[in-house]
Coordinates of C-alpha atoms and ligand atoms in Angstrom, one line a residue:
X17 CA -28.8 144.5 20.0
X18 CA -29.9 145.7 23.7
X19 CA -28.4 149.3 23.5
X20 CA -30.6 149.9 19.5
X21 CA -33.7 148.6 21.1
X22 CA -34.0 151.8 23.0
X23 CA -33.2 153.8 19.6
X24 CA -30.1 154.7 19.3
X25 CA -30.3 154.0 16.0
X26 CA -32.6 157.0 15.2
X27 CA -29.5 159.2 17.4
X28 CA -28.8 162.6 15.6
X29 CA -32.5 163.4 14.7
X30 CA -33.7 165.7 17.3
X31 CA -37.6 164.8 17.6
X32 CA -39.4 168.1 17.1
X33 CA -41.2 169.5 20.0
X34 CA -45.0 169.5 19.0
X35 CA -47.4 170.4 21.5
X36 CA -50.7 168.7 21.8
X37 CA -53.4 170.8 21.2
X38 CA -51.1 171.3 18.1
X39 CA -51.5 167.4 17.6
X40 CA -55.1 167.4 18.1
X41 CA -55.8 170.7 15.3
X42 CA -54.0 168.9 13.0
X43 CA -54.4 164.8 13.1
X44 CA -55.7 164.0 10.1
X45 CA -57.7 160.6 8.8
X46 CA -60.4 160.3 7.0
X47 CA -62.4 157.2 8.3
X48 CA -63.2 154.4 6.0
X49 CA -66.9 152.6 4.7
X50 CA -68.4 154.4 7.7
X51 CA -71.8 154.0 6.3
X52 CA -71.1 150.2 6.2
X53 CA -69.5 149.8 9.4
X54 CA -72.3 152.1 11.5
X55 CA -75.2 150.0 9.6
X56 CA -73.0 146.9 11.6
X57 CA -73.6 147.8 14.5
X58 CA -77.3 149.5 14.1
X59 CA -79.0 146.6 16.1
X60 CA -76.5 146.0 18.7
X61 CA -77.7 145.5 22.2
X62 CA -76.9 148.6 24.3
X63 CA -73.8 148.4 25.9
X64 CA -70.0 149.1 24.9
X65 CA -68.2 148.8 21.5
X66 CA -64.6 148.5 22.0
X67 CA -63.0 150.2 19.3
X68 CA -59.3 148.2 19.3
X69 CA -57.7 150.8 16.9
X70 CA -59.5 154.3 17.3
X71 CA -57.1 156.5 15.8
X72 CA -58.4 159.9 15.7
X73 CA -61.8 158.7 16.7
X74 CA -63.7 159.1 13.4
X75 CA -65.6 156.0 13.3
X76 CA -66.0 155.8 17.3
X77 CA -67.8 159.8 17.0
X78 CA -69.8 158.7 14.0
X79 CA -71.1 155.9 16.4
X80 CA -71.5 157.7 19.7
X81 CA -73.6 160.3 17.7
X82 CA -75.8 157.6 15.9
X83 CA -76.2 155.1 18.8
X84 CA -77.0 157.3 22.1
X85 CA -77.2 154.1 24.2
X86 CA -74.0 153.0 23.3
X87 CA -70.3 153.6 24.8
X88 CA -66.8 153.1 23.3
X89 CA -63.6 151.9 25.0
X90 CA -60.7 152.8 22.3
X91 CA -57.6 152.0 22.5
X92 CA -54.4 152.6 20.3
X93 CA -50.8 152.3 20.7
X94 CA -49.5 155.6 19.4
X95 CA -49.6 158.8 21.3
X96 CA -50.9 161.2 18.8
X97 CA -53.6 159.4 18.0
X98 CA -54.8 159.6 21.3
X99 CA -53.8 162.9 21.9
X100 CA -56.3 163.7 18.8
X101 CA -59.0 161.0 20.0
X102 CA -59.5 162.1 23.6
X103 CA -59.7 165.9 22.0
X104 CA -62.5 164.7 20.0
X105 CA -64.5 162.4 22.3
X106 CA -64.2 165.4 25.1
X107 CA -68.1 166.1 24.0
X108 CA -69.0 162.8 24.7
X109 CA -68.1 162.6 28.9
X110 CA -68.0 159.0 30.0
X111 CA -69.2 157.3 27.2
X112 CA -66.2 157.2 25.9
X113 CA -62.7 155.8 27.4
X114 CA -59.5 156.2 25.2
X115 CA -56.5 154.5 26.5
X116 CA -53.3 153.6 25.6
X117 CA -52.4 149.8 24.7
X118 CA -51.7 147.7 22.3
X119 CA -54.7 145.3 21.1
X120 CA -53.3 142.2 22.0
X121 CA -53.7 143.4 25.6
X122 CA -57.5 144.0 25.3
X123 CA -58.6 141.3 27.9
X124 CA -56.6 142.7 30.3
X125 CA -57.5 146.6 29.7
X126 CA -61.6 145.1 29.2
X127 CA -60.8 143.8 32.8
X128 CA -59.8 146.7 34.1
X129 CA -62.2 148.6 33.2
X130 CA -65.3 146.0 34.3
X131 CA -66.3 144.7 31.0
X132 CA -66.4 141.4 30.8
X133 CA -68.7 141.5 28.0
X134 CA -68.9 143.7 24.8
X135 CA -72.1 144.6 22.5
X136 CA -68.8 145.0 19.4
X137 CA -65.8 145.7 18.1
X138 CA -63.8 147.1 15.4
X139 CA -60.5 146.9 13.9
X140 CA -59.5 148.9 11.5
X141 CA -56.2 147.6 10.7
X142 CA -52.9 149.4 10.0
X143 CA -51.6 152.7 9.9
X144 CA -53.6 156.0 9.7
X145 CA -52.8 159.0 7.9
X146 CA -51.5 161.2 10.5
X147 CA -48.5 158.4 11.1
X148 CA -48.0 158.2 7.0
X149 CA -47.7 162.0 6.5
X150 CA -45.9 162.5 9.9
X151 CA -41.8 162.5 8.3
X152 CA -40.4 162.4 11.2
X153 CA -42.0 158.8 12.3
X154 CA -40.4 157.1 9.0
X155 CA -43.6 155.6 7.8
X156 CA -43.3 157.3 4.4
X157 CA -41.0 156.2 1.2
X158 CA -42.5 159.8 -0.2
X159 CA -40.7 161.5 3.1
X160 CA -37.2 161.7 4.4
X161 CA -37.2 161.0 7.9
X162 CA -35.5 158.8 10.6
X163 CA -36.2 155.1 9.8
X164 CA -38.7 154.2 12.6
X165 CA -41.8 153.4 12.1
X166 CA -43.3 152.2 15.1
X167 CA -46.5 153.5 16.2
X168 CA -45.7 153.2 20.0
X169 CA -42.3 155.5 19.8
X170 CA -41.9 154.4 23.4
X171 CA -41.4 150.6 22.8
X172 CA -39.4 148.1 20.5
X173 CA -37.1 147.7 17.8
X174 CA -37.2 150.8 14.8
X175 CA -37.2 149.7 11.4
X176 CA -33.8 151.2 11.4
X177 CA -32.7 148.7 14.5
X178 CA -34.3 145.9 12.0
X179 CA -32.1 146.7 8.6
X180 CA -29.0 147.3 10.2
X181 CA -28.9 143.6 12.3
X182 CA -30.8 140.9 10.6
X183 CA -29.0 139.4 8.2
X184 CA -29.5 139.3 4.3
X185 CA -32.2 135.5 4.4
X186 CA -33.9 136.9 7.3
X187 CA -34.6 140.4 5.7
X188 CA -35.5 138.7 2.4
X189 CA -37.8 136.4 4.5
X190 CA -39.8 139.5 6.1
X191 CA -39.5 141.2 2.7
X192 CA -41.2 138.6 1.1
X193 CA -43.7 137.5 3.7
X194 CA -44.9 141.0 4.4
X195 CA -43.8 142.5 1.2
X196 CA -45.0 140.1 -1.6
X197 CA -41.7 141.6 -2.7
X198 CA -40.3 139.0 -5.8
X199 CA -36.7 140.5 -5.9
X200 CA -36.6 140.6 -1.7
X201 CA -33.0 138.4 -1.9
X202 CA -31.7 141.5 -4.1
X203 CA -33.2 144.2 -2.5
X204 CA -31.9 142.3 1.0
X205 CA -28.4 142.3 -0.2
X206 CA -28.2 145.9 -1.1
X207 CA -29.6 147.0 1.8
X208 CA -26.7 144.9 3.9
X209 CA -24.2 146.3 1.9
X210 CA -25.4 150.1 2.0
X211 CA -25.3 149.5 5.8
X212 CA -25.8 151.7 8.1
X213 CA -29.0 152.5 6.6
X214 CA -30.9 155.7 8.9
X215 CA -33.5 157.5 6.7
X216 CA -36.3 156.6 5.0
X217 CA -34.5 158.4 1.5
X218 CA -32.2 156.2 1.9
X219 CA -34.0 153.1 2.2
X220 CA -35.9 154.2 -0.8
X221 CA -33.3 154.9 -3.2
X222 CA -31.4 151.7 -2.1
X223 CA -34.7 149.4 -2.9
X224 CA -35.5 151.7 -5.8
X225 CA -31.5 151.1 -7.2
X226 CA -32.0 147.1 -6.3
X227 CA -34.6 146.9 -8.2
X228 CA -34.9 145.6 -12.2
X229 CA -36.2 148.2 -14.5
X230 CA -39.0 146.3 -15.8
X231 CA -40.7 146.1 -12.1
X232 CA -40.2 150.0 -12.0
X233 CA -43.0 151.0 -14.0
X234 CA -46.0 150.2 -11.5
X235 CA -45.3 152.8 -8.9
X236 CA -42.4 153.2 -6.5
X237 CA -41.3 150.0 -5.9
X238 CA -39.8 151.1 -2.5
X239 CA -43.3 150.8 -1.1
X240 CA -43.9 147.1 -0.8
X241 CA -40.5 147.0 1.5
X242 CA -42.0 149.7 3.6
X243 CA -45.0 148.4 4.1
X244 CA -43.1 144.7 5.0
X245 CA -40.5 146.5 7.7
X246 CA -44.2 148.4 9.7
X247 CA -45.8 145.2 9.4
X248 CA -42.3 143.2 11.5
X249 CA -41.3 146.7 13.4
X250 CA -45.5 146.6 14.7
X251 CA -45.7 142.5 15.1
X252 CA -48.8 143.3 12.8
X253 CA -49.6 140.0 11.8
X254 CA -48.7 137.8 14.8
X255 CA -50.9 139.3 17.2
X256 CA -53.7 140.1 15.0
X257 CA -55.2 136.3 15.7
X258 CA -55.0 136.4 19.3
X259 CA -56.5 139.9 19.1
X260 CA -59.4 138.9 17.7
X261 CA -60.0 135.6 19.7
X262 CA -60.2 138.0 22.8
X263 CA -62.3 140.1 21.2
X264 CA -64.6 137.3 20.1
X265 CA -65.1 135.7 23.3
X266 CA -65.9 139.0 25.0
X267 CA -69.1 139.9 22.5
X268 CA -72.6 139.4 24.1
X269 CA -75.5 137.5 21.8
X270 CA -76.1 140.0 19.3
X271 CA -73.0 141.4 19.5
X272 CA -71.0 141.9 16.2
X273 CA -67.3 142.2 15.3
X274 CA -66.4 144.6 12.1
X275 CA -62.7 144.5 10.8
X276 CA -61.5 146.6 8.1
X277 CA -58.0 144.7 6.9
X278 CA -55.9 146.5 3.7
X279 CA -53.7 143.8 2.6
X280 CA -54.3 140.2 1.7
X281 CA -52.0 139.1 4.5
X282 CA -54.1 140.4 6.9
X283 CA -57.0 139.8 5.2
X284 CA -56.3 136.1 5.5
X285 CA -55.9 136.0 9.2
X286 CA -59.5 137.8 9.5
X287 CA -60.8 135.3 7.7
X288 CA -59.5 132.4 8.9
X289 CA -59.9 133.3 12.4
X290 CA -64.1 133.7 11.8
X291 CA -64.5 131.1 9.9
X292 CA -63.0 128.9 12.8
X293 CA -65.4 130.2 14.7
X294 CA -68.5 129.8 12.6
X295 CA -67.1 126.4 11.8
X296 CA -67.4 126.5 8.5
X297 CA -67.5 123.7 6.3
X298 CA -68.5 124.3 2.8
X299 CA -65.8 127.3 1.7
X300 CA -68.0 127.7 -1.6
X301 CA -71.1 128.5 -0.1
X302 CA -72.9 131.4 -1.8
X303 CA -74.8 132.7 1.4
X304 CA -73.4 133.3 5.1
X305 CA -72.6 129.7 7.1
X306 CA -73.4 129.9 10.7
X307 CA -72.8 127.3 13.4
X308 CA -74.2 127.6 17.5
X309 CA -72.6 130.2 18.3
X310 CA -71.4 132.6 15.4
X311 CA -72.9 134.0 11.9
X312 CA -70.7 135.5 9.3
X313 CA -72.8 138.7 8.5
X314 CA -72.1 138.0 4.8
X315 CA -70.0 135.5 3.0
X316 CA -66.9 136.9 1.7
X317 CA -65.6 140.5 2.1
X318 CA -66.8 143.8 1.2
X319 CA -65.1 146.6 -0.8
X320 CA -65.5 150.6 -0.4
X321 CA -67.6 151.6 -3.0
X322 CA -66.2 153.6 -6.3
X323 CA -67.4 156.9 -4.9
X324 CA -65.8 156.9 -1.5
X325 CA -62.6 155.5 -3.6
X326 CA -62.4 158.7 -5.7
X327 CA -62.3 160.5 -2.9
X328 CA -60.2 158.8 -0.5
X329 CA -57.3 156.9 -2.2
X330 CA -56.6 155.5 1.1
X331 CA -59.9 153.2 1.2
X332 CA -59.1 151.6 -2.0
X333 CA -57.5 148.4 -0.4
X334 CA -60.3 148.0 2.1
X335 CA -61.5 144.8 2.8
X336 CA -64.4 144.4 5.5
X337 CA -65.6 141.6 7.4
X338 CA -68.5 141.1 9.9
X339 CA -69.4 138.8 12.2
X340 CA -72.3 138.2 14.9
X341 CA -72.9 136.3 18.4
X342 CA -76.0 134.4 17.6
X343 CA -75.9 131.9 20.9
X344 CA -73.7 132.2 24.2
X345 CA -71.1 129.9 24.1
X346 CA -70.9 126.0 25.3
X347 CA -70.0 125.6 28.9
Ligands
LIG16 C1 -56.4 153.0 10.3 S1 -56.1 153.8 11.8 C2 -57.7 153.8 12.6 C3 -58.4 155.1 12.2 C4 -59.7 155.2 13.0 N1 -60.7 154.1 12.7 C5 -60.4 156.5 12.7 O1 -61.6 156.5 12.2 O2 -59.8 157.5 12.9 C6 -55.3 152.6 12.7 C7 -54.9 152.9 14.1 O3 -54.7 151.8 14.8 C8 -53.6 151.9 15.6 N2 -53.0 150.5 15.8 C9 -52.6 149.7 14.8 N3 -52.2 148.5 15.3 C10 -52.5 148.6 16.6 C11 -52.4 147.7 17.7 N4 -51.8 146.4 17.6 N5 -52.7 148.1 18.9 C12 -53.3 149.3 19.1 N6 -53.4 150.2 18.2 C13 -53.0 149.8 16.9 C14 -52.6 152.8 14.9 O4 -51.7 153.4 15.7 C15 -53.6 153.7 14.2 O5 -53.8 154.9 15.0

């Protein structure tokens, strides 16, 4: 187990050499509900927004160019995307801080950096396009590639390390958990018996051979596997509650918290983890429930509209929440 943590696994690819300005010319995501999430944060006090998963920056630029007297921290986990973020916040000099970490570290990096309070945040939850489209990191069933899939390459276990030790329950269990995946017992077996299992082709035909012909005909059916192995490989779920607790507790009054989740799973935890906050007792209430110290900015989530939808396939699974500091907390 030791020795395929550091990714031996993944032995026999040879990582291409990419160099960064190469990285930064061609990181590509197209940020999503921008409109909605920069009329979020329109009547923030001044101060800094942290931006907990800035990716290429795209939502953090359209922000620093509407909101003059604000600044951005950003961090992310994965180096290209900060390759391509620093690239594009260059023009903005120290407003803007990008730095590596994962977001369940944010107190600490906030500490660091001398804020102990924030005027926002964002999430914007999952993986961006530049990591789908990338082969060689494994995110992709449309791909071949070596079966990684973690967005920091320099830490933890590879999706690969993941099918080749659990065994067949616990694979069904993050299957199904992550996956929604109904035949995640089946798909779990063939996947132990296919063993070793190193590419991302292969992972896809063995799910796609696994499962029943019926459940073929709405789209690959490799996918909801894939998107159940990033979810373990990242820990997306399990730190996403913590995440946002820090965040929370860092926001001045007036401050306000945006997260843009693309699965139900993580929906969930966004919403379960603001309406703790806002104390929430009537779940059927038509308009926003506030208590002391926190106001849902609206009841419910929104969705991208039809228009940026057509355009950008990716939004489609959008779900955004907001929430706003209305008093400082209790002593
Ligand atoms: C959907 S993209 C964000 C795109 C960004 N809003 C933009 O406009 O370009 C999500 C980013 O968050 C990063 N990420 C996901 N989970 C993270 C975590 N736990 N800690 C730090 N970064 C994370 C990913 O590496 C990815 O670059």
């Amino acid at each position: 187990m030791a020795e395929l943590c550091d990714s031996r696994s993944l032995e026999g690819f040879e990582p291409p050499v990419v160099e960064s300005w190469e990285i930064a010319m061609t990181f590509e995501h197209i940020p999503v509900m921008v409109d909605e999430i920069l009329s979020i944060f329109d009547d923030v006090p001044p101060g800094v927004v942290l931006d907990a998963t800035l990716g290429g920056a795209g939502h953090s630029v359209a922000l620093l160019e509407r909101r003059p007297e604000l600044g951005i921290v950003g961090l992310d986990q994965d180096d290209d995307a900060l390759v391509a973020a620093r690239a594009r916040l260059e023009p903005f000099g120290d407003r803007a801080q990008a730095q590596k970490c994962r977001f369940d570290q944010l107190g600490a990096e906030l500490d660091k950096l001398g804020h102990d309070q924030i005027s926002g945040f964002l999430f914007d939850l999952g993986v961006s396009s530049h990591q789908i489209d990338t082969g060689e990191r494994g995110f992709s069933y449309r791909t071949d590639g070596p079966l990684d899939m973690r967005m920091d390459q320099s830490a933890g276990r590879t999706a690969a390390d993941v099918v080749n030790i659990v065994d067949d329950r616990e694979l069904a269990d993050i299957l199904r958990n992550y996956g929604d995946e109904k035949h995640a017992m089946r798909i779990a077996k063939a996947i132990v018996a296919a063993r070793p299992v190193t590419t991302t082709s292969q992972l896809a035909d063995i799910v796609r051979d696994a499962t029943p012909a019926r459940d073929k005909r709405r789209g690959d059916p490799s996918k909801r596997t894939f998107q159940a192995l990033r979810i373990e490989v990242n820990e997306e779920l399990s730190i996403l509650e913590s995440a946002l607790d820090a965040a929370l507790d860092r926001l001045c009054v007036g401050g306000r918290g945006a997260v843009l989740a693309y699965h139900s799973g993580e929906d969930r935890i966004v919403k379960q983890t603001f309406r703790a906050r806002v104390d929430v007792d009537d779940h059927r209430s038509p308009v926003p429930l506030n208590n002391e110290e926190f106001s849902l900015l609206w009841n419910g989530s929104k969705k991208p509209r039809d228009d940026e939808n057509n355009e950008n396939r990716r939004a489609t699974s959008a779900r955004l929440r907001g929430i706003e500091r209305v008093k400082v907390a209790a002593a």
